[in-house]
Structures are given as C-alpha cells and as structure tokens.
Coordinates of C-alpha atoms in Angstrom, one line a residue:
X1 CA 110.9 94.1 99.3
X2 CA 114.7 94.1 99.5
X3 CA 117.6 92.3 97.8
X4 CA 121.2 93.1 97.8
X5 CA 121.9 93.0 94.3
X6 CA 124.8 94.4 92.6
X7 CA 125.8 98.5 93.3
X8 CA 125.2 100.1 90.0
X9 CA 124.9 104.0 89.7
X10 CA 121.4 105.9 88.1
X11 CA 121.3 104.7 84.3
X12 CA 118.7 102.6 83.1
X13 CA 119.8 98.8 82.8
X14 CA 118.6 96.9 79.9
X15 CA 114.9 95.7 80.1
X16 CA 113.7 98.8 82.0
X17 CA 111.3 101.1 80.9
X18 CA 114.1 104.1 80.8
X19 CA 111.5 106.9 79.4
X20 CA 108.4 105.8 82.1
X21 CA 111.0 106.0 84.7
X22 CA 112.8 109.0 83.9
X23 CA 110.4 111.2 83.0
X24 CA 108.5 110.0 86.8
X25 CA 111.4 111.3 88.3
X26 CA 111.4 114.4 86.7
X27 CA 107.6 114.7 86.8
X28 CA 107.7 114.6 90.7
X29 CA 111.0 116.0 91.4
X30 CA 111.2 113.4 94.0
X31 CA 114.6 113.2 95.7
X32 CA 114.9 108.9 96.1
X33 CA 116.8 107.0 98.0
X34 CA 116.4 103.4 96.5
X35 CA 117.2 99.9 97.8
X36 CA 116.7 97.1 96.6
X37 CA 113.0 97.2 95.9
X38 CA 112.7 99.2 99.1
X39 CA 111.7 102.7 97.9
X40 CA 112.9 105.4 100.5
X41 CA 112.0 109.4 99.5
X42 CA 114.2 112.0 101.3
X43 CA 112.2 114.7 102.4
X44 CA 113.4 118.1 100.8
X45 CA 113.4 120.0 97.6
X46 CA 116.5 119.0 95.3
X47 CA 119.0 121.4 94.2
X48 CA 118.3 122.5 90.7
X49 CA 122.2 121.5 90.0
X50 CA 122.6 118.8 91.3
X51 CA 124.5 116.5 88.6
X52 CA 124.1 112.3 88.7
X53 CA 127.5 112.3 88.6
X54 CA 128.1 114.2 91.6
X55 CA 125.4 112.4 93.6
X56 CA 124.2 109.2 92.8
X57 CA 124.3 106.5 95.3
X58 CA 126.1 103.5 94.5
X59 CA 123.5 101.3 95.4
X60 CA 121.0 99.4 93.9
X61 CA 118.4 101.6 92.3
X62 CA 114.9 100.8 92.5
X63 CA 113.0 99.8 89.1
X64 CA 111.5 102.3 87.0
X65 CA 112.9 105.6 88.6
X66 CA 116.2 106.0 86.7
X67 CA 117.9 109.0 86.0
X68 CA 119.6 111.1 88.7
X69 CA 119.4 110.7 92.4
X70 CA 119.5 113.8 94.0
X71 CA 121.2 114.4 96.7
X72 CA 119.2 115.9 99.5
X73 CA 118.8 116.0 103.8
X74 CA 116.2 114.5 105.4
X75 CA 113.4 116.3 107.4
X76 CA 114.0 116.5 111.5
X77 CA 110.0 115.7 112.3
X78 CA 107.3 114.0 109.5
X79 CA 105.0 116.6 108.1
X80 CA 101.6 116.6 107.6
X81 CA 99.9 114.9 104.2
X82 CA 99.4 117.7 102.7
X83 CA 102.9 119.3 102.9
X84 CA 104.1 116.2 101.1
X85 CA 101.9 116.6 98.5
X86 CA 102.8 120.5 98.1
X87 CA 106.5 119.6 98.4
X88 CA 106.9 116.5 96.9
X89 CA 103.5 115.9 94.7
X90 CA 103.1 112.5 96.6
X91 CA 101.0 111.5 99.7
X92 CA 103.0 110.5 102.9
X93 CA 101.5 108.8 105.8
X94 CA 102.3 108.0 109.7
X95 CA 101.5 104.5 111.3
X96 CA 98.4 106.9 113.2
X97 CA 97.0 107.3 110.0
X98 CA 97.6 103.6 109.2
X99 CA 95.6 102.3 112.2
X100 CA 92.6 104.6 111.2
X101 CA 93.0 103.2 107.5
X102 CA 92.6 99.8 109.0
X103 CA 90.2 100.2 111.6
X104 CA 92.9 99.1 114.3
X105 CA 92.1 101.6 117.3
X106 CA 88.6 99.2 118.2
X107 CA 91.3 96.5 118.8
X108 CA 93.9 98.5 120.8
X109 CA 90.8 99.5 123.3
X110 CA 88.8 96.6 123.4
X111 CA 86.0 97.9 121.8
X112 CA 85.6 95.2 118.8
X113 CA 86.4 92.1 121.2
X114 CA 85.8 92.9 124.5
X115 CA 89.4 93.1 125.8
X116 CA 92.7 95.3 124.6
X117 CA 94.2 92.8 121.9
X118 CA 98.1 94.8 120.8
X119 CA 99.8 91.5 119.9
X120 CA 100.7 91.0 123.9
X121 CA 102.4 88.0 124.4
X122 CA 103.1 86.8 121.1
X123 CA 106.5 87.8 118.8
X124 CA 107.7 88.8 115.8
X125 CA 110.5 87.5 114.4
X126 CA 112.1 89.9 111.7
X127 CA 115.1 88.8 109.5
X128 CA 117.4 90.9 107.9
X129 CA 120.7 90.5 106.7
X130 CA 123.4 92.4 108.9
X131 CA 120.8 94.5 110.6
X132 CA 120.8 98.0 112.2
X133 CA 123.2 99.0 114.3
X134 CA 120.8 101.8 115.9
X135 CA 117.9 100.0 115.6
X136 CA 117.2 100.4 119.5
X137 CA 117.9 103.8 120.0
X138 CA 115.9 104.0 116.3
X139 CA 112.8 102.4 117.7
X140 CA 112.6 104.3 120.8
X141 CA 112.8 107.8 118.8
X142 CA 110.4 106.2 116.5
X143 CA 107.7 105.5 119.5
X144 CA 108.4 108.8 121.2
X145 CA 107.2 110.5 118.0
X146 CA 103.9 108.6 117.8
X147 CA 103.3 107.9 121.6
X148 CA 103.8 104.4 121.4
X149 CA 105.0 101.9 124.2
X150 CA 108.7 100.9 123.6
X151 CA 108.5 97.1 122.9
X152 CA 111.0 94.3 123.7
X153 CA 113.5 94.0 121.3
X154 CA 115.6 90.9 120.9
X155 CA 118.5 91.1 118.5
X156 CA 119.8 87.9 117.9
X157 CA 123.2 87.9 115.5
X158 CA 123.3 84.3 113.9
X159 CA 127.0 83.7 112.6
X160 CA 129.6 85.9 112.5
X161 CA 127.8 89.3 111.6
X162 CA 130.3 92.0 109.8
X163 CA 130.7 95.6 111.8
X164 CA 128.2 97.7 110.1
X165 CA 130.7 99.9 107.5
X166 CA 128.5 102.9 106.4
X167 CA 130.8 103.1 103.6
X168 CA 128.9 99.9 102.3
X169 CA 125.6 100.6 100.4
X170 CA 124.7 96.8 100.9
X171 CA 124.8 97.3 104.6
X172 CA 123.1 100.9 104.7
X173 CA 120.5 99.4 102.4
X174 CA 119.8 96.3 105.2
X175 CA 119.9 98.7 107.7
X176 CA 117.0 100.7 106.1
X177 CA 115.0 97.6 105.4
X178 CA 115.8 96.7 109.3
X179 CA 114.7 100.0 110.2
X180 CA 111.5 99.4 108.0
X181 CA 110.7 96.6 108.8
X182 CA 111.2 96.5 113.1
X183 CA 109.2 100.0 113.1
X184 CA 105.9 99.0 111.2
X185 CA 105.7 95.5 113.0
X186 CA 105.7 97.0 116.1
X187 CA 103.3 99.7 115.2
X188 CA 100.6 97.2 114.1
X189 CA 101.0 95.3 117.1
X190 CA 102.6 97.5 119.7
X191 CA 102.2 94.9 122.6
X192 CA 104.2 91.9 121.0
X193 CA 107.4 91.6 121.2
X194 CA 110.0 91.6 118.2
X195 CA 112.8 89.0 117.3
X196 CA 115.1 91.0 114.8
X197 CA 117.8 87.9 113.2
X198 CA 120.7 89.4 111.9
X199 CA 122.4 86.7 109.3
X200 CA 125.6 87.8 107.9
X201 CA 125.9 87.1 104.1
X202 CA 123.5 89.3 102.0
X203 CA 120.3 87.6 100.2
X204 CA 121.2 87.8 96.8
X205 CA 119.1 86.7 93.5
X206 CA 119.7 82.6 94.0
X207 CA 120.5 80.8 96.6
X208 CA 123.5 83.5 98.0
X209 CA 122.5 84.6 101.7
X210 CA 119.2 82.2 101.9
X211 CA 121.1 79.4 103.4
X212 CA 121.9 81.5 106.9
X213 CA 118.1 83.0 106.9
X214 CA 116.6 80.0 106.7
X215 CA 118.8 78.7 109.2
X216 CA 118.3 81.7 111.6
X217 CA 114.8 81.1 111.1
X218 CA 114.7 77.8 111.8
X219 CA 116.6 77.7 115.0
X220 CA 113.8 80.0 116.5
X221 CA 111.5 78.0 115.4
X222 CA 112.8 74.7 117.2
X223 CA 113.1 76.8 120.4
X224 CA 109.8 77.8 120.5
X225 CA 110.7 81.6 119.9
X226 CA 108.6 82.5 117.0
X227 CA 104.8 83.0 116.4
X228 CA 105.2 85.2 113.3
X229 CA 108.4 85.7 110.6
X230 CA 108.3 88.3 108.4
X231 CA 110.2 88.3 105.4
X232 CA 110.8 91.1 103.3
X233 CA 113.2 89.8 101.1
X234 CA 113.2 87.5 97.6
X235 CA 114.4 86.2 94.7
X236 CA 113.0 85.3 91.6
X237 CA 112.7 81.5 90.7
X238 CA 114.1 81.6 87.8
X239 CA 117.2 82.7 89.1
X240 CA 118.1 79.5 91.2
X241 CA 120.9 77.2 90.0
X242 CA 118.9 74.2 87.6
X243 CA 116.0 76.1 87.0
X244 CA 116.4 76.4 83.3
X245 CA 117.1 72.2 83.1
X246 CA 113.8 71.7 85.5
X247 CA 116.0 70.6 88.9
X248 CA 114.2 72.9 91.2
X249 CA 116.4 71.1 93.7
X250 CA 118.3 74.3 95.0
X251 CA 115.6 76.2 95.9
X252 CA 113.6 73.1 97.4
X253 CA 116.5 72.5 99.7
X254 CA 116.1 75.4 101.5
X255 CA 112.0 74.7 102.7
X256 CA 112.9 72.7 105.5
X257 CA 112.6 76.3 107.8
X258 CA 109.0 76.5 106.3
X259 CA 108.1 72.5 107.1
X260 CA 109.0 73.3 110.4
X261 CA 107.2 76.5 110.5
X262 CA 104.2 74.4 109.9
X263 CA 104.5 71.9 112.2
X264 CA 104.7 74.3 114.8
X265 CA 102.0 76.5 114.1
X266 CA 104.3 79.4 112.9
X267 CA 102.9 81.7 110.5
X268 CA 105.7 82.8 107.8
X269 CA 104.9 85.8 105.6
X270 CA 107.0 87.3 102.0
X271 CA 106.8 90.4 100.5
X272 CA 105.3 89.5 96.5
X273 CA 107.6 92.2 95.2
X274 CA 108.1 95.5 94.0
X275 CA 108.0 94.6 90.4
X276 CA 104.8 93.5 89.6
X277 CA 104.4 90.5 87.2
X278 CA 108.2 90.8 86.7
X279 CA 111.2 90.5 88.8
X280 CA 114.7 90.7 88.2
X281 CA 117.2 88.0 86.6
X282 CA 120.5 87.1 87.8
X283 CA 122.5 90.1 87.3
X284 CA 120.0 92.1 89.2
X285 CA 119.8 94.8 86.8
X286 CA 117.3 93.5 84.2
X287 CA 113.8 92.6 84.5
X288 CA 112.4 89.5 82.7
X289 CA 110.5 90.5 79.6
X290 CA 108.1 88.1 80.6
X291 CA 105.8 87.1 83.8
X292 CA 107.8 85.8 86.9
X293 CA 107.4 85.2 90.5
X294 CA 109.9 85.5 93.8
X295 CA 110.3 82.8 96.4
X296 CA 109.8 82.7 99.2
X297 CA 106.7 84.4 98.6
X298 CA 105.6 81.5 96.0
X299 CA 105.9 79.3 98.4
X300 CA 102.6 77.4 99.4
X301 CA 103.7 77.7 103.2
X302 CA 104.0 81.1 103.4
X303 CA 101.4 83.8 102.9
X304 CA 102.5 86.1 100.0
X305 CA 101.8 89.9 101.1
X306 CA 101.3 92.1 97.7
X307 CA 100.7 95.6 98.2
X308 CA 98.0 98.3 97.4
X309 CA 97.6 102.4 97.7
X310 CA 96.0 104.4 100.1
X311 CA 94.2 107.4 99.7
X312 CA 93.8 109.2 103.1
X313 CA 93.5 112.4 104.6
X314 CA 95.4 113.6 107.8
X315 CA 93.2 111.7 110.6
X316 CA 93.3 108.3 108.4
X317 CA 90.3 108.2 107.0
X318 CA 89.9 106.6 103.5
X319 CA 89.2 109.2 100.6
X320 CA 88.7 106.5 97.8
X321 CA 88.8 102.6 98.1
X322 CA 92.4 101.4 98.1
X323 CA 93.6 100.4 94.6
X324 CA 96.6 98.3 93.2
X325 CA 100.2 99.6 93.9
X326 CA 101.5 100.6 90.3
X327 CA 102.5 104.3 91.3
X328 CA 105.6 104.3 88.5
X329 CA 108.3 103.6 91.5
X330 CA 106.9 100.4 91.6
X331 CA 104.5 97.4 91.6
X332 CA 102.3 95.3 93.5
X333 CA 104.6 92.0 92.6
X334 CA 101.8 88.6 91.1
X335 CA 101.3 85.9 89.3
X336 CA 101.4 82.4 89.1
X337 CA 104.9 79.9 90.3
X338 CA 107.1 77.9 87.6
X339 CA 107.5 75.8 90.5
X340 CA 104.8 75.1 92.7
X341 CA 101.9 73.8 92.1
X342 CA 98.1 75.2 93.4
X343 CA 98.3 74.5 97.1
X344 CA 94.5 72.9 98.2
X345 CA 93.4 76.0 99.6
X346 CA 93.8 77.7 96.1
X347 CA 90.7 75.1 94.6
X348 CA 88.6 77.6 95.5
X349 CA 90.2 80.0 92.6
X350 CA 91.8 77.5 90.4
X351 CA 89.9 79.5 87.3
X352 CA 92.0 82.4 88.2
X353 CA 95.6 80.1 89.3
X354 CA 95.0 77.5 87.1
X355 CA 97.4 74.4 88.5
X356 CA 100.1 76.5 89.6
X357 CA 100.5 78.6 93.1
X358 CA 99.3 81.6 92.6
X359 CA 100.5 85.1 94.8
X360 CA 99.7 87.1 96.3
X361 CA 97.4 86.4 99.2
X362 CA 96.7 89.1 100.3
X363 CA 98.0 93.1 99.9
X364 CA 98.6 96.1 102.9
X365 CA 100.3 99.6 102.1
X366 CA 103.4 99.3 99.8
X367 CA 102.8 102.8 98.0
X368 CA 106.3 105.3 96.9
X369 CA 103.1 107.5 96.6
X370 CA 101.1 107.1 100.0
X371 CA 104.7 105.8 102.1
X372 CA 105.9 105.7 105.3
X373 CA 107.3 107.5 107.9
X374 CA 110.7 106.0 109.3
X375 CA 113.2 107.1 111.7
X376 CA 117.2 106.1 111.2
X377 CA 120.3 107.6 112.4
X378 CA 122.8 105.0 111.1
X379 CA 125.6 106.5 109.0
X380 CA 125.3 106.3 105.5
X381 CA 121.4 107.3 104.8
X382 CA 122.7 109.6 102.0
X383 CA 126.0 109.8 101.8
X384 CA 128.9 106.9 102.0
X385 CA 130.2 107.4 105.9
X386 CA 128.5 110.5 106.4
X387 CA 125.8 110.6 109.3
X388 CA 122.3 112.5 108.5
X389 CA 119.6 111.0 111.2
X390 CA 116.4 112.2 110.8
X391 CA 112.8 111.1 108.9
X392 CA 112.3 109.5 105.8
X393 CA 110.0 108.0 103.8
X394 CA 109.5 104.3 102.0
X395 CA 107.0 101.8 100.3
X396 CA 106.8 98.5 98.5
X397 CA 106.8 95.1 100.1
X398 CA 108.9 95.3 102.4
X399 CA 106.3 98.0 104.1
X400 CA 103.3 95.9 103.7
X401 CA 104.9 92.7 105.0
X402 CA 105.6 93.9 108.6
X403 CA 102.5 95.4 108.8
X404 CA 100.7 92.2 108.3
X405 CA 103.3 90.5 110.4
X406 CA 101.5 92.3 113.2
X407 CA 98.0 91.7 112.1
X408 CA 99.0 88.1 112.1
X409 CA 100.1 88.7 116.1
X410 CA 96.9 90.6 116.8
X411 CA 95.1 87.7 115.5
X412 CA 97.4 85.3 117.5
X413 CA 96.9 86.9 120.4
X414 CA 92.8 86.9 120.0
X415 CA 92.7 83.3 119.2
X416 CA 95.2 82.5 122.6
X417 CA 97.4 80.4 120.4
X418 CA 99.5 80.7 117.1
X419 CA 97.8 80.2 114.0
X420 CA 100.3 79.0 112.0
X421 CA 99.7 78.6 108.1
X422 CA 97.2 81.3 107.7
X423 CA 96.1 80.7 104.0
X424 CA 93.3 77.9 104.5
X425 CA 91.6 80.3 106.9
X426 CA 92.2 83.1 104.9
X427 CA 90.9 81.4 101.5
X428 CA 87.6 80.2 103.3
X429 CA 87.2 84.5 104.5
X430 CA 88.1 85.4 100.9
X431 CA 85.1 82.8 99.6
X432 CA 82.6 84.0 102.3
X433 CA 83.2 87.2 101.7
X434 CA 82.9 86.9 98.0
X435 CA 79.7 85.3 98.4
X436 CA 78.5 88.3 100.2
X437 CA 78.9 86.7 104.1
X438 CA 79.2 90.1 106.2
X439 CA 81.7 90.2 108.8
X440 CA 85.2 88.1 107.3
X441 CA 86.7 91.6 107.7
X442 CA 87.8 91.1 103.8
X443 CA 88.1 94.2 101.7
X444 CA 88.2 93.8 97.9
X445 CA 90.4 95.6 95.7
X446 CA 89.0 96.1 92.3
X447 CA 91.1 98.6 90.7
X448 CA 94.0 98.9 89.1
X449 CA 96.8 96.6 87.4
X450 CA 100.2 95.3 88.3
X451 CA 102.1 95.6 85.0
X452 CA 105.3 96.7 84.7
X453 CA 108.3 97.0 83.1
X454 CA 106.6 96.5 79.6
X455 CA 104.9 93.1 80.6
X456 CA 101.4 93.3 81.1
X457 CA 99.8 92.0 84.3
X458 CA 96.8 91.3 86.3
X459 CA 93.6 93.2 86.9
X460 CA 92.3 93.8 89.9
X461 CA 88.6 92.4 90.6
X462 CA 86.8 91.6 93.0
X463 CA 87.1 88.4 95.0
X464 CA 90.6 86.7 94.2
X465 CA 93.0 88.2 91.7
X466 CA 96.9 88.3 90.7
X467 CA 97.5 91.8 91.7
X468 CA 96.4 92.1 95.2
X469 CA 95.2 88.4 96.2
X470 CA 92.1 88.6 98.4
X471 CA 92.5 92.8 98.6
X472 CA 92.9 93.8 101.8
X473 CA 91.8 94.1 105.2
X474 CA 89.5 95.9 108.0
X475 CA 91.2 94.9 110.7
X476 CA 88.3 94.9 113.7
X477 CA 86.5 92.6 111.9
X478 CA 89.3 90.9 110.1
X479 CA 91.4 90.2 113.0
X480 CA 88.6 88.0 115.2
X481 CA 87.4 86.4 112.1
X482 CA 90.8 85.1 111.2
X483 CA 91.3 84.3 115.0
X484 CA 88.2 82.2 115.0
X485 CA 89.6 80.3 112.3
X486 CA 92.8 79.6 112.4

C-alpha cells in the first residue's frame, strides 16, 4: 500500500520497533528497496561494505526494516523459489504460481463455468499518482516472460502531470507502485482491459493528493469507463484536518467518487495497509502507539483488501494453509474505523466490529516473504537518475489489491454485468461458508496476528476476523459464487 510521505534516510523514526527491524534486516541480509508501504527486494547478494551512508535511498522506508539499505542490482530473469530462499532466505513467487495458489487456470479454460472467463470485456481502472513512464513497454516485457496476452492499456493523465524526474524518489516510488499495480491486475484477469489514471499531486497522509484521485476516479465513473478501481494507496484517519475536535468533514468531503461508484454499480477496492493495527501519523515517520485504521479502505463503500502469506512450492501448489501477513517487513493492516460506523452487511459480525466499520474484508498475497515478481525499467529503481531495468520483487497491499481488482473483473465478467459494492455478497459467502455451506469459494485464515509496531492486534480465526476479514479465496468456486450474487 503506498503513500508519498516525507524522504527520510535508514534510521529508525520515533515509535518504531528499531531492534525487531534491524536485526530482520540483518537476519535476512535482504537488500530492500522500500516505498511507501510498498516493500520491493532487489535481487542479489549485498556487498559486505556497503555503508548506510553511502547507499541509502532517500525515500520513504518501509516500517520495521531500518538500518541500512544496501545497495544492490537487480536480477535480468526471476528465479526459481528455491534460489530465493538460498539467496535471500525468503520465498519469491511468479503470477503462474499465483493462479495455481488460487485455483484460477479452471477459469481461464472454461472448465469451472463452462466458458473461458479472463475478465474480457470489463476494465480496470488503476490510480496512481504521476504514474510510469515505461509502463507499456513494462507490461509487454512483463507478459512476454509469463506468456500472457498483452492487454489494452489506457493511460489517462488527469491534470497537468509533472515529467517523470528519476531524480525524485516520490515519483520513482509511484512508478513502482504503477508498475505493481498494472502488472498483477492484468495477470489475474488477463482478458480485461486496464484504465491506469495518472493524477499529478502525490497522496500524502490527509487530505494532500486525494482531491485529484477522487476526481480522476470520478470522471470515469460518470462516463461509464470503470467496472473495477483499485486503490493501493491510504491514509490514516486520524490524520485528516478536524479529526482530533470530531469534524470528520474533510475526509467526508471527498466520498462523493464512492456514492457514485455505487450508483453505478462500480466496485472500488483499498489496500488495509502495511502496518497492521497501526498506521502512520502526520509526519509519516511515526506509527500510532495505539490501534488505527486508513481510509479509503475504512470506508463502508469500498471493499478493504488485507493481505496474507503463501506457502508454495514451484508449480503453485499450497504447502501449508495461508496465514496472516506479519513477516517483520510488514503487516496485514485491521481494525475497527474512528469514523464510520458498522455498515448493514457487518450485522452479521457485529460481536467481532462491535458498532464501528470494521476492515478488512477480505485478504490476497501481500507477503515481503512470499512477493512478487515485477518488471521496470524506469530510471531511478536504485539509484537517483541512474537506469538499472530488470526484475524485482514486492509485497504488501498494494500487491493484494490489484490482484483482487481482477478477481472482481473475472467475477464481472461471469455474472455479464458489474457488480458493484461487493461486500453484501461477500458477507452472505463469509456466513454460508462459516456455517459449513460448501461451494462460497471462501477460504478461512486461522493463523496468525497482525500486531505491529508494539501494539497488539487481531487474531486470526475462523469465519470473520480483524486481520484478514473473511480469509481468502479459491477462485473457481469463489469467482461464480460471488457472480451469482452480486
């Protein structure tokens, strides 16, 4: 999940848990590339010498790895599993491995509905601030590896978009998330096709940047261009202007995308977080010593996508049942809004919301430890200005959000119309399936926690829970049973 916060080089900020994340960085000797809540891991070995001073990005570093970035080069081709775990000590993953994971190939033949369902005639609309400026060529390296059809991209620049300077970390780190975020939507659901909105001021904790997405989003809305917006991108609540007095009025303002989204039919997914049952407070740097949730994910009109971690082995296949994402980069972001309160389709698990919204909805990959594969060749991956294209690796939010964005479009395109506002449906598959109803396509996730950052969080249990909503997802089944009812 990304926000442009402010640059700041590899120390631990006040409120971090400076030992847990030093000595994770150490443990693993994992060379990190870290934006805004979007973990990316450079594929080689660090130099042994390698000083902070001498090559730590200025950039915003993700939470709980501190210490030094090391400076390394990217790999020219992805590598197997187990080479990442005898490189790096971590699990890597390809979106192959990810449609195994999730039972997706039944869909892509026909075999679990009787007809090829890849998201074909529905879209994606992904926005990012400033965007990629080699997302194309990006994309179509991307699908070469992986034998994928190139889709049809859109880019659509609302405002007056900057020239991408890869001299600016803010704009290299958009560019990853872009980069991200275009690739796993389209791998999910290979057939749609893919808005990508650049906006040109940065989302920022508050209201900075918010005002051109939702606008962006809006307009594509009105002209009938979107089925699915994905959003991996947030703030915390607290962190809008008249929060602390109780005028909620600044971030309430900025809905209207969302209203419209409903009225027509659009489904709008957020990324929970990276942070688990914290998140960050104004300054970006320090985490709230205390529970807090991000909006737009809180809100009840869009469905909040938390994340879990996959075991697998080179073909896809499960090894263990997924668990919560809490890997020491990061956490599977829940919990309960300051600000909204429990939507009707929550009833169902008011003992576990209480009155208040609770997120996620539902979790997909998000993993540091289990991440994935992603092509860029933009300037400014590793070094200000300097151009290294090749393969790298990322998790958190931002990963599981796209992925669902294309679920969401497979599911759109079963049903022969949008869905729009998922979470009724997907409450009603989340009860049947607790209640032992076969076929919802609903996959609990009963271990693991999401605390972090020295506050404690939420188990995982079965049925409904703070850390990874409803769990997660068989797609074959999941996909026609969500069709069916939205």
């Amino acid at each position: 999940m990304f926000s442009s916060r402010s640059a700041h080089r590899a120390a631990s900020p006040p409120g971090r848990a400076a030992s847990r994340g030093r000595s994770t960085l150490l443990r693993t000797g994992l060379p990190v590339v870290a934006v805004g809540g979007l973990a990316a891991l450079s594929m080689a070995v660090p130099a042994a010498s390698v000083t902070a001073a001498s090559t730590a990005r200025v950039s915003y570093v993700h939470p709980d790895v501190v210490g030094p970035i090391l400076k390394t080069s990217q790999f020219p081709a992805p590598v197997t599993t187990a080479e990442c775990q005898a490189e790096l000590g971590i699990n890597c993953y390809t979106p192959v491995q990810y449609r195994v994971a999730y039972n997706l190939n039944p869909l892509y033949s026909g075999a679990a509905t009787g007809r090829a369902i890849t998201g074909a005639g529905e879209t994606i609309v992904i926005v990012d601030s400033f965007g990629s400026p080699t997302i194309a060529s990006d994309l179509h390296t991307f699908d070469t590896q992986f034998g994928f059809p190139d889709p049809v991209l859109q880019i659509d620049k609302f405002g007056n978009v900057p020239p991408f300077d890869p001299t600016n970390s803010t704009m290299v780190g958009w560019a990853e998330e872009t980069s991200l975020d275009v690739e796993y939507a389209h791998s999910i659901a290979p057939g749609a096709k893919i808005i990508l909105a650049e906006t040109p001021v940065a989302e920022t904790e508050g209201t900075t940047g918010f005002p051109e997405m939702m606008a962006a989003e809006d307009s594509l809305i009105k002209s009938g261009q979107a089925d699915v917006i994905s959003q991996s991108f947030g703030a915390t609540e607290n962190t809008f202007p008249g929060f602390s007095s109780g005028n909620f009025s600044s971030l309430l303002d900025l809905r209207y995308a969302f209203k419209d989204a409903a009225a027509h039919g659009v489904t709008v997914l957020a990324g929970s977080g990276d942070e688990g049952v914290t998140n960050f407070e104004s300054d970006g740097e320090t985490l709230y010593p205390m529970r807090v949730t991000s909006w737009p994910a809180s809100d009840p009109l869009v469905t909040a996508v938390g994340g879990t971690q996959l075991d697998l082995d080179q073909a896809g296949n499960k090894l263990e049942p997924d668990v919560v994402w809490n890997d020491g980069f990061g956490a599977s972001g829940g919990g309960t809004s300051a600000i909204f309160s429990r939507p009707l389709y929550q009833i169902g698990v008011s003992k576990v919301v209480g009155k208040s919204r609770g997120v996620p909805d539902i979790s997909m990959s998000a993993a540091v430890n289990g991440g994935a594969w992603v092509y860029m060749s933009f300037a400014g991956i590793e070094s200000p200005g300097v151009s290294d294209p090749g393969w790298y690796i990322f998790g958190g939010t931002s990963e599981a959000t796209p992925i669902m964005s294309g679920i969401v479009a497979l599911a759109d395109q079963q049903a022969g119309h949008r869905l729009g506002l998922i979470n009724p449906a997907l409450y009603l598959l989340g009860g049947l399936q607790k209640a032992g109803v076969p076929g919802t396509g609903i996959v609990s996730v009963t271990s693991g926690n999401n605390s972090f950052g020295g506050v404690t969080g939420f188990n995982a249990t079965a049925g409904y829970n703070l850390a990874t909503g409803w769990g997660t997802i068989n797609a074959a089944k999941f996909v026609p049973a969500l069709a069916r009812l939205g």
